[in-house]
């Protein structure tokens, strides 16, 4: 999608949102005017009555919206407690706020915001509750007549008709990003560990989700399919981030389709997905996968829910298509030769397969747990490393997805290779076993603020390598940043070995300059400013792990021995 088509689309979307927000007041005013105006004139007392009635209706709408928001959060919390999906290995962290990741049939990266009057697209019990709220005047609102309430209800129904069941949500983030590392002067100038790092920049990210449920059955309110699209700021030459720097003089930043998929639910417990989506077992813990990475492919999940203690078992599998070389006979001089292929050989596509199981249940009224075990493998992984080298980048620079030539190599290297900066991984394969455990405590309240507690740990083992192949992550969190006065404190420790998993897919904040071959301490302190605005702060303390070993042809791009590296993020996140 180019700029000529995407900006009119966004303009129409914003115009539609504005129209939807103004429609209740416009219809309420029109209804009142119809009952009070003469054909060509309005008496002064009648005009004052109309103005008073409109003011009352506005106050009612605001109060009712607040009550609906509270109900929506309670329903979402109950749904998460009783049907939390297994694909996340427990609670996910998005933008620093701890929450349970949505089901495959919901928004992938943000919890969806259901507009006022969208009761038709909600479950029957929820829709009935919303309808009751819409018809009952709030305690603090002025007393209004039955006709006024009916006018409000008609306005709400008009909004529902105009949106046609579409749900909009998103976020806007402004980040200050600082990176500091002293030079190791004991090393020669040609060593990259002898080069200092000092950079301070401003960045922003915008995401807009569009969701719609499809194909309802006459016997159930459960949709048979769900469509999702996410538009996001996205520099085309770096797939591991959606951040746009405050730079480029006056260049306009690009917006792309970050996510686009369809979910099909032929059975209540079965979900099938096709399209561009986040990795099936990605959980925003910043360990194996970056939260900005998206793949093209397929998901399948089957979920069984018990009748007691919130017990559930979920089986899940994913298949992603990473490349399409279209090379039947490899010619002499091809860059693919550097990745271990032979002249005359067919070059197959690179793929990622992931499958696993998650089990969870409640432990009393406030405690819950879940465990995930999954196994993922990368077919033809050297093509990924080849795309990160100067000689092989040209093979992937002319992107069939974008229809344009990208600038630069695939970033975020860090794995060990058989030659310095080479295109062949030291690890023969990436066949990775992963286990994850989450323990959650809903917590108590203090001065009206909730303090949930979470403990989490993950470990990985790559059977395709004999050294530097075992990694882990552990951490704990207390509090949340959901409203004014809330705060959250979180600590995580990471060990990401050089042969643990694919560096180009893992988090680029925990690993700055090298996605793996590092250990990192992360500290988060987040503050809630309003229901829709949070101030988040993160400190990353990074050190290296392994050094080169020419005797076994083991080389890493950023060896252990550089000075301790510090990265600081301070950001404001607005969600809607």
Coordinates of C-alpha atoms in Angstrom, one line a residue:
X1 CA 0.0 0.0 0.0
X2 CA 1.5 3.3 -1.0
X3 CA 1.2 6.8 0.4
X4 CA -1.4 7.9 -2.2
X5 CA -3.8 5.2 -1.0
X6 CA -3.1 4.9 2.7
X7 CA -3.5 8.5 3.8
X8 CA -7.0 8.9 2.2
X9 CA -7.9 5.7 4.0
X10 CA -6.7 7.0 7.4
X11 CA -8.4 10.3 6.7
X12 CA -11.7 8.6 6.0
X13 CA -11.2 6.5 9.1
X14 CA -10.6 9.5 11.3
X15 CA -13.6 11.3 9.8
X16 CA -15.8 8.3 10.4
X17 CA -14.7 8.2 14.1
X18 CA -15.4 11.9 14.5
X19 CA -18.8 11.5 12.9
X20 CA -19.5 8.6 15.2
X21 CA -18.6 10.6 18.3
X22 CA -20.7 13.6 17.3
X23 CA -23.7 11.6 16.1
X24 CA -25.3 10.9 19.5
X25 CA -25.4 14.6 20.3
X26 CA -26.6 15.6 16.9
X27 CA -29.4 13.1 16.9
X28 CA -30.4 14.0 20.5
X29 CA -30.5 17.7 19.5
X30 CA -32.5 16.9 16.3
X31 CA -35.0 14.7 18.3
X32 CA -35.5 17.5 20.8
X33 CA -35.8 20.2 18.1
X34 CA -38.5 18.1 16.3
X35 CA -40.7 18.0 19.4
X36 CA -40.3 21.7 20.4
X37 CA -39.8 23.8 17.3
X38 CA -42.6 25.5 15.3
X39 CA -42.4 25.2 11.5
X40 CA -40.4 28.4 11.2
X41 CA -39.6 29.7 14.7
X42 CA -38.7 28.7 18.2
X43 CA -39.8 30.5 21.3
X44 CA -37.1 31.6 23.7
X45 CA -38.4 29.5 26.6
X46 CA -38.5 26.4 24.4
X47 CA -35.0 27.1 23.2
X48 CA -33.8 27.2 26.8
X49 CA -35.5 24.0 27.5
X50 CA -33.8 22.4 24.5
X51 CA -30.4 23.5 25.6
X52 CA -31.0 22.2 29.2
X53 CA -32.2 18.9 27.8
X54 CA -29.1 18.5 25.6
X55 CA -26.8 19.3 28.5
X56 CA -28.6 16.6 30.6
X57 CA -28.2 14.1 27.8
X58 CA -24.5 14.9 27.4
X59 CA -23.9 14.4 31.1
X60 CA -25.9 11.1 31.0
X61 CA -23.8 9.9 28.1
X62 CA -20.5 10.7 29.8
X63 CA -21.6 9.0 33.1
X64 CA -23.0 6.0 31.2
X65 CA -19.7 5.7 29.2
X66 CA -17.8 5.5 32.4
X67 CA -20.0 2.8 33.8
X68 CA -19.7 0.9 30.5
X69 CA -15.9 1.2 30.6
X70 CA -15.9 -0.3 34.2
X71 CA -18.2 -3.2 33.1
X72 CA -16.0 -3.8 30.0
X73 CA -12.9 -4.1 32.2
X74 CA -14.7 -6.5 34.6
X75 CA -15.9 -8.7 31.7
X76 CA -12.4 -8.7 30.1
X77 CA -10.8 -9.6 33.5
X78 CA -13.3 -12.5 34.0
X79 CA -12.8 -13.7 30.5
X80 CA -9.0 -13.7 30.9
X81 CA -9.2 -15.5 34.3
X82 CA -11.4 -18.3 32.9
X83 CA -10.2 -18.6 29.3
X84 CA -6.6 -17.2 29.2
X85 CA -5.0 -18.6 26.0
X86 CA -2.0 -20.9 26.1
X87 CA -0.2 -19.3 23.2
X88 CA 1.4 -16.8 25.4
X89 CA 2.8 -19.1 28.0
X90 CA 0.9 -16.9 30.5
X91 CA 0.7 -13.2 31.1
X92 CA 2.0 -11.0 28.3
X93 CA 3.7 -7.7 28.6
X94 CA 2.8 -5.1 26.1
X95 CA 4.2 -1.6 26.4
X96 CA 5.3 -2.4 29.9
X97 CA 1.7 -3.0 31.2
X98 CA 1.1 -6.6 32.4
X99 CA -2.0 -8.2 30.9
X100 CA -3.2 -11.6 29.6
X101 CA -2.6 -11.8 25.9
X102 CA -5.8 -12.0 23.8
X103 CA -7.1 -15.1 22.2
X104 CA -6.4 -15.8 18.6
X105 CA -9.8 -14.4 17.8
X106 CA -9.0 -11.1 19.3
X107 CA -6.6 -8.2 18.6
X108 CA -3.1 -9.6 18.4
X109 CA -1.0 -6.7 20.0
X110 CA -3.6 -4.6 21.9
X111 CA -6.7 -5.4 23.8
X112 CA -9.6 -4.2 21.6
X113 CA -11.7 -1.2 22.6
X114 CA -15.4 -1.8 21.9
X115 CA -17.1 1.5 21.0
X116 CA -20.2 2.6 22.8
X117 CA -23.3 0.8 21.4
X118 CA -21.4 -2.2 20.0
X119 CA -23.6 -4.6 22.0
X120 CA -24.7 -6.4 18.9
X121 CA -21.2 -7.8 18.4
X122 CA -20.7 -8.9 22.0
X123 CA -21.8 -12.1 23.8
X124 CA -25.5 -12.2 24.9
X125 CA -24.7 -11.7 28.6
X126 CA -22.5 -8.8 28.0
X127 CA -24.8 -7.2 25.5
X128 CA -27.7 -7.5 28.0
X129 CA -25.6 -5.7 30.7
X130 CA -24.7 -2.9 28.3
X131 CA -28.3 -2.5 27.3
X132 CA -29.3 -2.2 30.9
X133 CA -26.7 0.4 31.5
X134 CA -27.8 2.4 28.5
X135 CA -31.4 2.5 29.7
X136 CA -30.8 3.2 33.4
X137 CA -29.8 6.7 34.4
X138 CA -26.5 6.9 36.4
X139 CA -26.7 7.8 40.1
X140 CA -24.9 11.1 39.6
X141 CA -26.6 12.2 36.4
X142 CA -29.6 14.6 36.2
X143 CA -33.1 12.9 36.1
X144 CA -34.3 12.7 32.5
X145 CA -37.6 11.7 31.0
X146 CA -38.3 8.3 29.3
X147 CA -38.2 10.2 25.9
X148 CA -34.7 11.4 26.6
X149 CA -33.5 8.0 27.4
X150 CA -35.1 6.6 24.2
X151 CA -33.3 9.4 22.2
X152 CA -30.0 8.3 23.8
X153 CA -30.7 4.7 23.0
X154 CA -31.5 5.5 19.4
X155 CA -28.3 7.5 19.1
X156 CA -26.3 4.5 20.4
X157 CA -28.0 2.2 17.9
X158 CA -27.1 4.6 15.1
X159 CA -23.5 4.5 16.0
X160 CA -23.6 0.7 16.0
X161 CA -25.2 0.8 12.5
X162 CA -22.6 3.2 11.1
X163 CA -19.6 1.2 12.4
X164 CA -21.1 -2.0 11.0
X165 CA -19.5 -4.1 13.8
X166 CA -15.9 -2.8 13.2
X167 CA -13.8 -2.2 16.4
X168 CA -10.9 0.3 16.5
X169 CA -8.1 0.3 18.9
X170 CA -4.4 1.3 19.0
X171 CA -1.6 3.2 20.7
X172 CA 0.8 6.1 20.3
X173 CA 4.2 6.0 22.0
X174 CA 6.8 8.7 22.3
X175 CA 10.2 7.4 23.6
X176 CA 13.5 8.9 24.7
X177 CA 16.2 6.3 23.9
X178 CA 19.8 6.7 25.3
X179 CA 22.7 4.3 24.8
X180 CA 26.0 4.6 26.7
X181 CA 29.1 2.4 26.6
X182 CA 32.7 3.4 27.4
X183 CA 35.6 2.3 25.2
X184 CA 37.8 -0.6 26.2
X185 CA 41.1 1.1 25.7
X186 CA 43.1 -2.0 26.5
X187 CA 42.1 -3.4 23.1
X188 CA 43.5 -2.3 19.7
X189 CA 41.5 0.4 17.8
X190 CA 40.4 -2.1 15.1
X191 CA 38.4 -4.1 17.7
X192 CA 34.8 -3.1 17.9
X193 CA 34.9 -3.4 21.7
X194 CA 37.4 -0.5 21.7
X195 CA 34.7 1.8 20.1
X196 CA 32.6 3.8 22.6
X197 CA 28.8 4.2 22.3
X198 CA 27.0 7.4 23.1
X199 CA 23.7 8.1 21.5
X200 CA 20.5 10.0 22.6
X201 CA 17.5 10.1 20.2
X202 CA 13.7 10.6 20.3
X203 CA 11.4 8.0 18.6
X204 CA 7.7 7.4 18.1
X205 CA 5.5 4.5 17.2
X206 CA 1.8 4.5 16.1
X207 CA -0.4 1.4 15.7
X208 CA -4.1 1.2 14.6
X209 CA -6.0 -2.0 14.9
X210 CA -9.2 -2.7 12.9
X211 CA -11.2 -5.8 13.9
X212 CA -14.5 -7.4 12.8
X213 CA -16.3 -10.6 13.7
X214 CA -17.9 -12.4 10.8
X215 CA -20.4 -15.2 10.0
X216 CA -22.6 -15.5 13.1
X217 CA -24.8 -18.5 13.6
X218 CA -28.5 -18.3 14.2
X219 CA -28.1 -20.6 17.2
X220 CA -25.2 -18.9 18.9
X221 CA -23.7 -15.4 19.3
X222 CA -20.2 -16.8 18.7
X223 CA -18.6 -15.6 15.4
X224 CA -17.4 -18.3 12.9
X225 CA -14.6 -16.0 11.7
X226 CA -12.6 -12.9 12.7
X227 CA -10.7 -10.4 10.5
X228 CA -7.9 -8.3 11.8
X229 CA -5.6 -5.6 10.3
X230 CA -3.0 -3.5 12.0
X231 CA -1.4 -0.4 10.5
X232 CA 1.8 0.8 12.0
X233 CA 4.8 3.1 11.6
X234 CA 7.5 0.8 10.2
X235 CA 10.9 1.6 8.7
X236 CA 11.0 -0.7 5.7
X237 CA 14.7 -1.6 6.1
X238 CA 14.5 -2.8 9.7
X239 CA 11.8 -5.5 10.4
X240 CA 12.7 -5.7 14.1
X241 CA 11.3 -2.3 15.1
X242 CA 8.2 -0.2 14.5
X243 CA 9.9 2.9 15.9
X244 CA 10.5 6.0 13.8
X245 CA 13.4 8.3 14.7
X246 CA 13.0 12.1 15.0
X247 CA 15.3 12.7 12.1
X248 CA 15.3 12.7 8.3
X249 CA 15.0 16.5 8.0
X250 CA 11.5 16.7 6.5
X251 CA 11.0 13.1 5.2
X252 CA 7.6 11.6 5.8
X253 CA 7.6 8.4 7.8
X254 CA 6.1 5.2 6.2
X255 CA 3.2 3.3 7.5
X256 CA 2.7 -0.4 6.6
X257 CA 0.4 -3.3 7.2
X258 CA 2.1 -4.8 10.2
X259 CA -0.6 -7.5 10.7
X260 CA -3.3 -8.9 8.4
X261 CA -4.9 -12.2 9.2
X262 CA -8.2 -14.1 9.3
X263 CA -9.2 -16.5 12.1
X264 CA -11.7 -19.3 11.4
X265 CA -13.5 -20.9 14.3
X266 CA -15.4 -23.9 12.9
X267 CA -15.7 -25.3 16.4
X268 CA -15.8 -23.5 19.8
X269 CA -12.4 -24.9 20.8
X270 CA -10.7 -24.8 17.4
X271 CA -9.1 -21.7 15.8
X272 CA -7.4 -21.6 12.4
X273 CA -5.4 -18.6 11.4
X274 CA -3.9 -17.5 8.0
X275 CA -2.0 -14.3 7.3
X276 CA 0.7 -12.0 8.7
X277 CA 0.9 -12.3 12.5
X278 CA 3.0 -12.4 15.6
X279 CA 4.8 -15.6 16.4
X280 CA 2.4 -18.1 18.0
X281 CA 4.3 -18.5 21.3
X282 CA 5.6 -14.9 21.5
X283 CA 4.7 -13.4 24.9
X284 CA 6.4 -10.0 25.0
X285 CA 8.8 -11.1 27.6
X286 CA 11.7 -10.0 25.3
X287 CA 13.4 -13.4 25.5
X288 CA 13.1 -15.4 22.3
X289 CA 11.1 -13.1 20.0
X290 CA 11.0 -9.3 19.6
X291 CA 7.5 -8.0 20.1
X292 CA 7.7 -6.2 16.7
X293 CA 8.5 -9.3 14.7
X294 CA 5.7 -10.6 12.4
X295 CA 5.7 -13.7 10.2
X296 CA 3.6 -14.9 7.3
X297 CA 2.0 -18.3 7.7
X298 CA -0.5 -20.3 9.6
X299 CA -1.7 -21.1 13.2
X300 CA -3.8 -23.9 14.6
X301 CA -4.9 -24.1 18.2
X302 CA -7.2 -26.4 20.0
X303 CA -8.3 -25.6 23.6
X304 CA -9.9 -27.8 26.2
X305 CA -11.4 -26.1 29.2
X306 CA -12.3 -27.9 32.4
X307 CA -15.4 -27.2 34.5
X308 CA -13.5 -26.5 37.8
X309 CA -10.6 -24.3 38.9
X310 CA -10.1 -22.7 35.5
X311 CA -8.3 -25.7 34.2
X312 CA -7.4 -25.6 30.5
X313 CA -5.2 -27.5 28.1
X314 CA -4.2 -25.9 24.7
X315 CA -2.4 -27.5 21.8
X316 CA -1.0 -25.2 19.3
X317 CA 1.1 -25.3 16.1
X318 CA 2.4 -22.7 13.6
X319 CA 4.1 -22.8 10.2
X320 CA 5.8 -19.7 8.7
X321 CA 7.2 -19.1 5.2
X322 CA 10.4 -17.0 5.6
X323 CA 11.9 -17.0 2.0
X324 CA 11.1 -18.1 -1.5
X325 CA 14.5 -18.4 -3.4
X326 CA 13.0 -19.9 -6.6
X327 CA 16.4 -21.4 -7.5
X328 CA 16.1 -24.8 -9.2
X329 CA 19.8 -25.0 -10.3
X330 CA 22.4 -23.0 -8.3
X331 CA 24.9 -21.3 -10.7
X332 CA 28.6 -20.8 -10.1
X333 CA 29.4 -17.5 -8.4
X334 CA 26.0 -17.3 -6.6
X335 CA 26.1 -15.8 -3.0
X336 CA 24.2 -18.9 -1.9
X337 CA 27.5 -20.7 -2.1
X338 CA 28.6 -18.8 1.0
X339 CA 25.7 -20.2 2.9
X340 CA 26.7 -23.8 2.4
X341 CA 24.9 -24.7 -0.9
X342 CA 26.6 -26.4 -3.8
X343 CA 26.6 -25.6 -7.6
X344 CA 23.7 -27.3 -9.3
X345 CA 21.7 -27.7 -6.1
X346 CA 18.1 -26.6 -5.7
X347 CA 17.8 -23.9 -3.0
X348 CA 14.7 -24.7 -0.9
X349 CA 12.7 -22.1 1.0
X350 CA 13.4 -21.2 4.6
X351 CA 10.7 -22.0 7.1
X352 CA 9.9 -21.7 10.8
X353 CA 7.8 -24.4 12.6
X354 CA 6.6 -24.1 16.2
X355 CA 4.4 -26.5 18.1
X356 CA 3.6 -27.0 21.8
X357 CA 1.2 -27.4 24.7
X358 CA 0.2 -25.2 27.6
X359 CA -1.6 -26.2 30.8
X360 CA -3.0 -23.9 33.4
X361 CA -5.4 -23.6 36.3
X362 CA -6.4 -21.5 39.3
X363 CA -4.8 -22.1 42.7
X364 CA -7.6 -20.8 45.0
X365 CA -9.3 -17.5 44.5
X366 CA -6.3 -15.3 43.9
X367 CA -3.5 -17.5 42.6
X368 CA -3.2 -19.1 39.1
X369 CA -0.4 -20.7 37.1
X370 CA 0.4 -22.0 33.6
X371 CA 3.2 -24.0 32.0
X372 CA 4.2 -24.1 28.4
X373 CA 6.4 -26.5 26.5
X374 CA 7.1 -25.9 22.8
X375 CA 9.6 -27.0 20.2
X376 CA 10.5 -24.9 17.3
X377 CA 12.8 -25.5 14.3
X378 CA 14.2 -23.3 11.5
X379 CA 14.5 -24.9 8.1
X380 CA 17.5 -23.6 6.0
X381 CA 18.6 -21.1 8.7
X382 CA 21.7 -20.0 6.8
X383 CA 19.5 -18.0 4.4
X384 CA 18.7 -15.7 7.4
X385 CA 22.4 -15.1 8.1
X386 CA 23.1 -14.7 4.4
X387 CA 20.6 -11.8 4.3
X388 CA 22.6 -10.1 7.0
X389 CA 25.9 -10.1 5.0
X390 CA 26.9 -7.6 2.4
X391 CA 27.3 -10.3 -0.3
X392 CA 23.9 -12.0 0.3
X393 CA 21.8 -9.0 1.1
X394 CA 21.2 -8.3 -2.6
X395 CA 19.3 -11.6 -2.9
X396 CA 16.7 -10.3 -0.5
X397 CA 16.9 -6.6 -1.1
X398 CA 14.3 -6.6 -4.0
X399 CA 11.3 -7.4 -1.8
X400 CA 8.4 -9.1 -3.4
X401 CA 6.3 -8.0 -0.5
X402 CA 7.1 -4.3 -0.8
X403 CA 7.7 -4.1 -4.5
X404 CA 10.8 -2.0 -3.8
X405 CA 14.5 -2.3 -3.1
X406 CA 15.4 -2.2 0.6
X407 CA 18.5 -0.4 1.9
X408 CA 21.0 -2.3 4.1
X409 CA 21.4 -5.8 5.4
X410 CA 19.0 -7.7 7.7
X411 CA 20.0 -6.2 11.1
X412 CA 20.4 -7.6 14.6
X413 CA 23.1 -10.2 14.1
X414 CA 24.8 -11.8 17.1
X415 CA 24.9 -15.6 16.5
X416 CA 28.3 -17.4 16.1
X417 CA 29.4 -18.1 12.6
X418 CA 32.1 -20.3 11.1
X419 CA 34.0 -17.3 9.7
X420 CA 34.2 -13.7 10.9
X421 CA 31.0 -12.0 9.6
X422 CA 30.2 -15.1 7.5
X423 CA 27.0 -16.4 6.1
X424 CA 27.1 -19.9 7.8
X425 CA 26.0 -20.3 11.4
X426 CA 28.2 -22.3 13.8
X427 CA 25.2 -24.1 15.0
X428 CA 24.4 -26.9 12.6
X429 CA 20.6 -26.5 13.2
X430 CA 18.2 -24.5 15.3
X431 CA 16.0 -27.1 16.9
X432 CA 15.1 -25.4 20.1
X433 CA 13.2 -26.8 23.2
X434 CA 11.6 -24.1 25.3
X435 CA 9.8 -24.3 28.7
X436 CA 8.0 -21.4 30.4
X437 CA 6.3 -21.1 33.8
X438 CA 4.1 -18.3 35.1
X439 CA 2.7 -17.8 38.6
X440 CA 0.2 -15.0 39.0
X441 CA -1.3 -13.5 42.2
X442 CA -4.2 -11.1 41.7
X443 CA -3.1 -9.2 44.8
X444 CA -4.8 -6.7 47.0
X445 CA -5.6 -3.0 47.0
X446 CA -4.0 -0.1 48.8
X447 CA -5.6 3.4 48.7
X448 CA -7.7 2.3 45.7
X449 CA -4.8 0.9 43.7
X450 CA -4.3 -2.8 42.8
X451 CA -1.0 -4.6 43.1
X452 CA -1.0 -7.9 41.2
X453 CA 2.2 -10.0 41.5
X454 CA 3.8 -12.2 38.9
X455 CA 6.7 -14.6 38.8
X456 CA 8.0 -16.0 35.5
X457 CA 10.9 -18.1 34.2
X458 CA 11.8 -19.5 30.8
X459 CA 14.6 -21.7 29.5
X460 CA 15.8 -22.9 26.1
X461 CA 18.1 -25.6 24.7
X462 CA 19.2 -25.8 21.1
X463 CA 19.8 -29.4 20.2
X464 CA 21.5 -28.3 17.0
X465 CA 24.6 -27.0 18.7
X466 CA 27.0 -28.5 21.3
X467 CA 28.2 -25.3 23.0
X468 CA 26.7 -21.9 23.9
X469 CA 23.3 -23.4 23.4
X470 CA 21.5 -23.1 26.8
X471 CA 19.7 -19.9 27.8
X472 CA 17.2 -18.7 30.3
X473 CA 15.2 -15.7 31.6
X474 CA 13.6 -15.1 35.0
X475 CA 11.8 -12.2 36.6
X476 CA 9.1 -10.8 38.9
X477 CA 6.6 -7.9 38.7
X478 CA 4.4 -6.1 41.3
X479 CA 1.8 -3.5 40.6
X480 CA 0.3 -2.1 37.4
X481 CA 0.0 1.1 35.5
X482 CA -3.7 1.2 34.6
X483 CA -4.9 4.5 36.1
X484 CA -3.8 7.7 37.8
X485 CA -1.6 6.9 40.8
X486 CA -0.8 3.3 39.9
X487 CA 2.8 2.2 39.6
X488 CA 4.5 -1.0 38.6
X489 CA 8.0 -2.4 39.4
X490 CA 9.6 -5.2 37.4
X491 CA 12.9 -6.9 37.2
X492 CA 14.2 -9.4 34.6
X493 CA 17.5 -11.2 34.1
X494 CA 18.5 -12.6 30.7
X495 CA 21.1 -15.0 29.4
X496 CA 21.0 -15.4 25.6
X497 CA 23.9 -17.6 24.3
X498 CA 25.4 -17.3 20.9
X499 CA 23.9 -20.5 19.6
X500 CA 20.6 -20.3 21.6
X501 CA 18.2 -19.1 18.9
X502 CA 18.1 -16.8 15.8
X503 CA 19.5 -13.4 16.8
X504 CA 17.7 -11.6 13.9
X505 CA 14.3 -12.5 15.5
X506 CA 15.0 -11.7 19.1
X507 CA 14.6 -8.4 21.1
X508 CA 16.8 -5.5 20.0
X509 CA 16.4 -3.6 23.3
X510 CA 17.7 -6.3 25.6
X511 CA 20.4 -7.0 23.1
X512 CA 21.7 -3.7 21.6
X513 CA 24.4 -4.3 19.0
X514 CA 24.0 -8.1 19.4
X515 CA 20.7 -9.9 19.8
X516 CA 22.3 -12.9 21.5
X517 CA 25.7 -13.7 23.2
X518 CA 24.9 -11.5 26.1
X519 CA 23.6 -11.3 29.7
X520 CA 21.3 -8.5 30.7
X521 CA 19.7 -7.0 33.8
X522 CA 16.5 -5.1 33.1
X523 CA 14.6 -2.8 35.6
X524 CA 11.2 -1.3 34.9
X525 CA 9.3 1.4 36.7
X526 CA 6.0 2.4 35.2
X527 CA 3.5 5.0 36.4
X528 CA -0.2 5.4 35.5
X529 CA -1.2 9.0 34.6
X530 CA -4.7 8.4 33.3
X531 CA -6.7 5.3 32.2
X532 CA -5.3 5.8 28.7
X533 CA -1.8 7.2 29.4
X534 CA 1.2 5.7 31.1
X535 CA 4.8 6.8 31.8
X536 CA 7.2 3.9 31.4
X537 CA 10.9 3.7 32.2
X538 CA 13.3 0.9 31.5
X539 CA 17.0 0.4 32.3
X540 CA 19.0 -2.3 30.4
X541 CA 22.5 -3.3 31.8
X542 CA 24.2 -5.5 29.2
X543 CA 27.5 -7.5 29.1
X544 CA 29.0 -10.0 26.7
X545 CA 29.3 -13.8 27.1
X546 CA 31.6 -15.6 24.6
X547 CA 34.8 -14.7 22.7
X548 CA 36.1 -16.0 19.3
X549 CA 37.7 -19.4 19.2
X550 CA 39.4 -19.8 15.8
X551 CA 40.5 -23.4 16.7
X552 CA 36.9 -24.6 16.3
X553 CA 35.8 -21.9 13.7
X554 CA 33.7 -20.1 16.3
X555 CA 33.3 -16.4 15.7
X556 CA 30.8 -13.9 17.2
X557 CA 30.3 -10.3 15.9
X558 CA 30.4 -8.7 19.4
X559 CA 32.8 -10.6 21.8
X560 CA 32.7 -10.6 25.5
X561 CA 35.1 -7.9 26.8
X562 CA 33.3 -4.7 25.9
X563 CA 32.6 -2.3 28.8
X564 CA 29.2 -2.6 30.5
X565 CA 26.6 -1.1 28.2
X566 CA 23.6 0.9 29.5
X567 CA 20.4 1.6 27.6
X568 CA 17.6 3.8 29.0
X569 CA 14.1 4.1 27.7
X570 CA 11.6 6.7 29.0
X571 CA 8.4 6.8 27.1
X572 CA 4.8 8.0 27.2
X573 CA 2.2 5.5 25.9
X574 CA -1.3 6.6 25.0
X575 CA -3.8 3.7 24.2
X576 CA -7.3 4.0 22.8

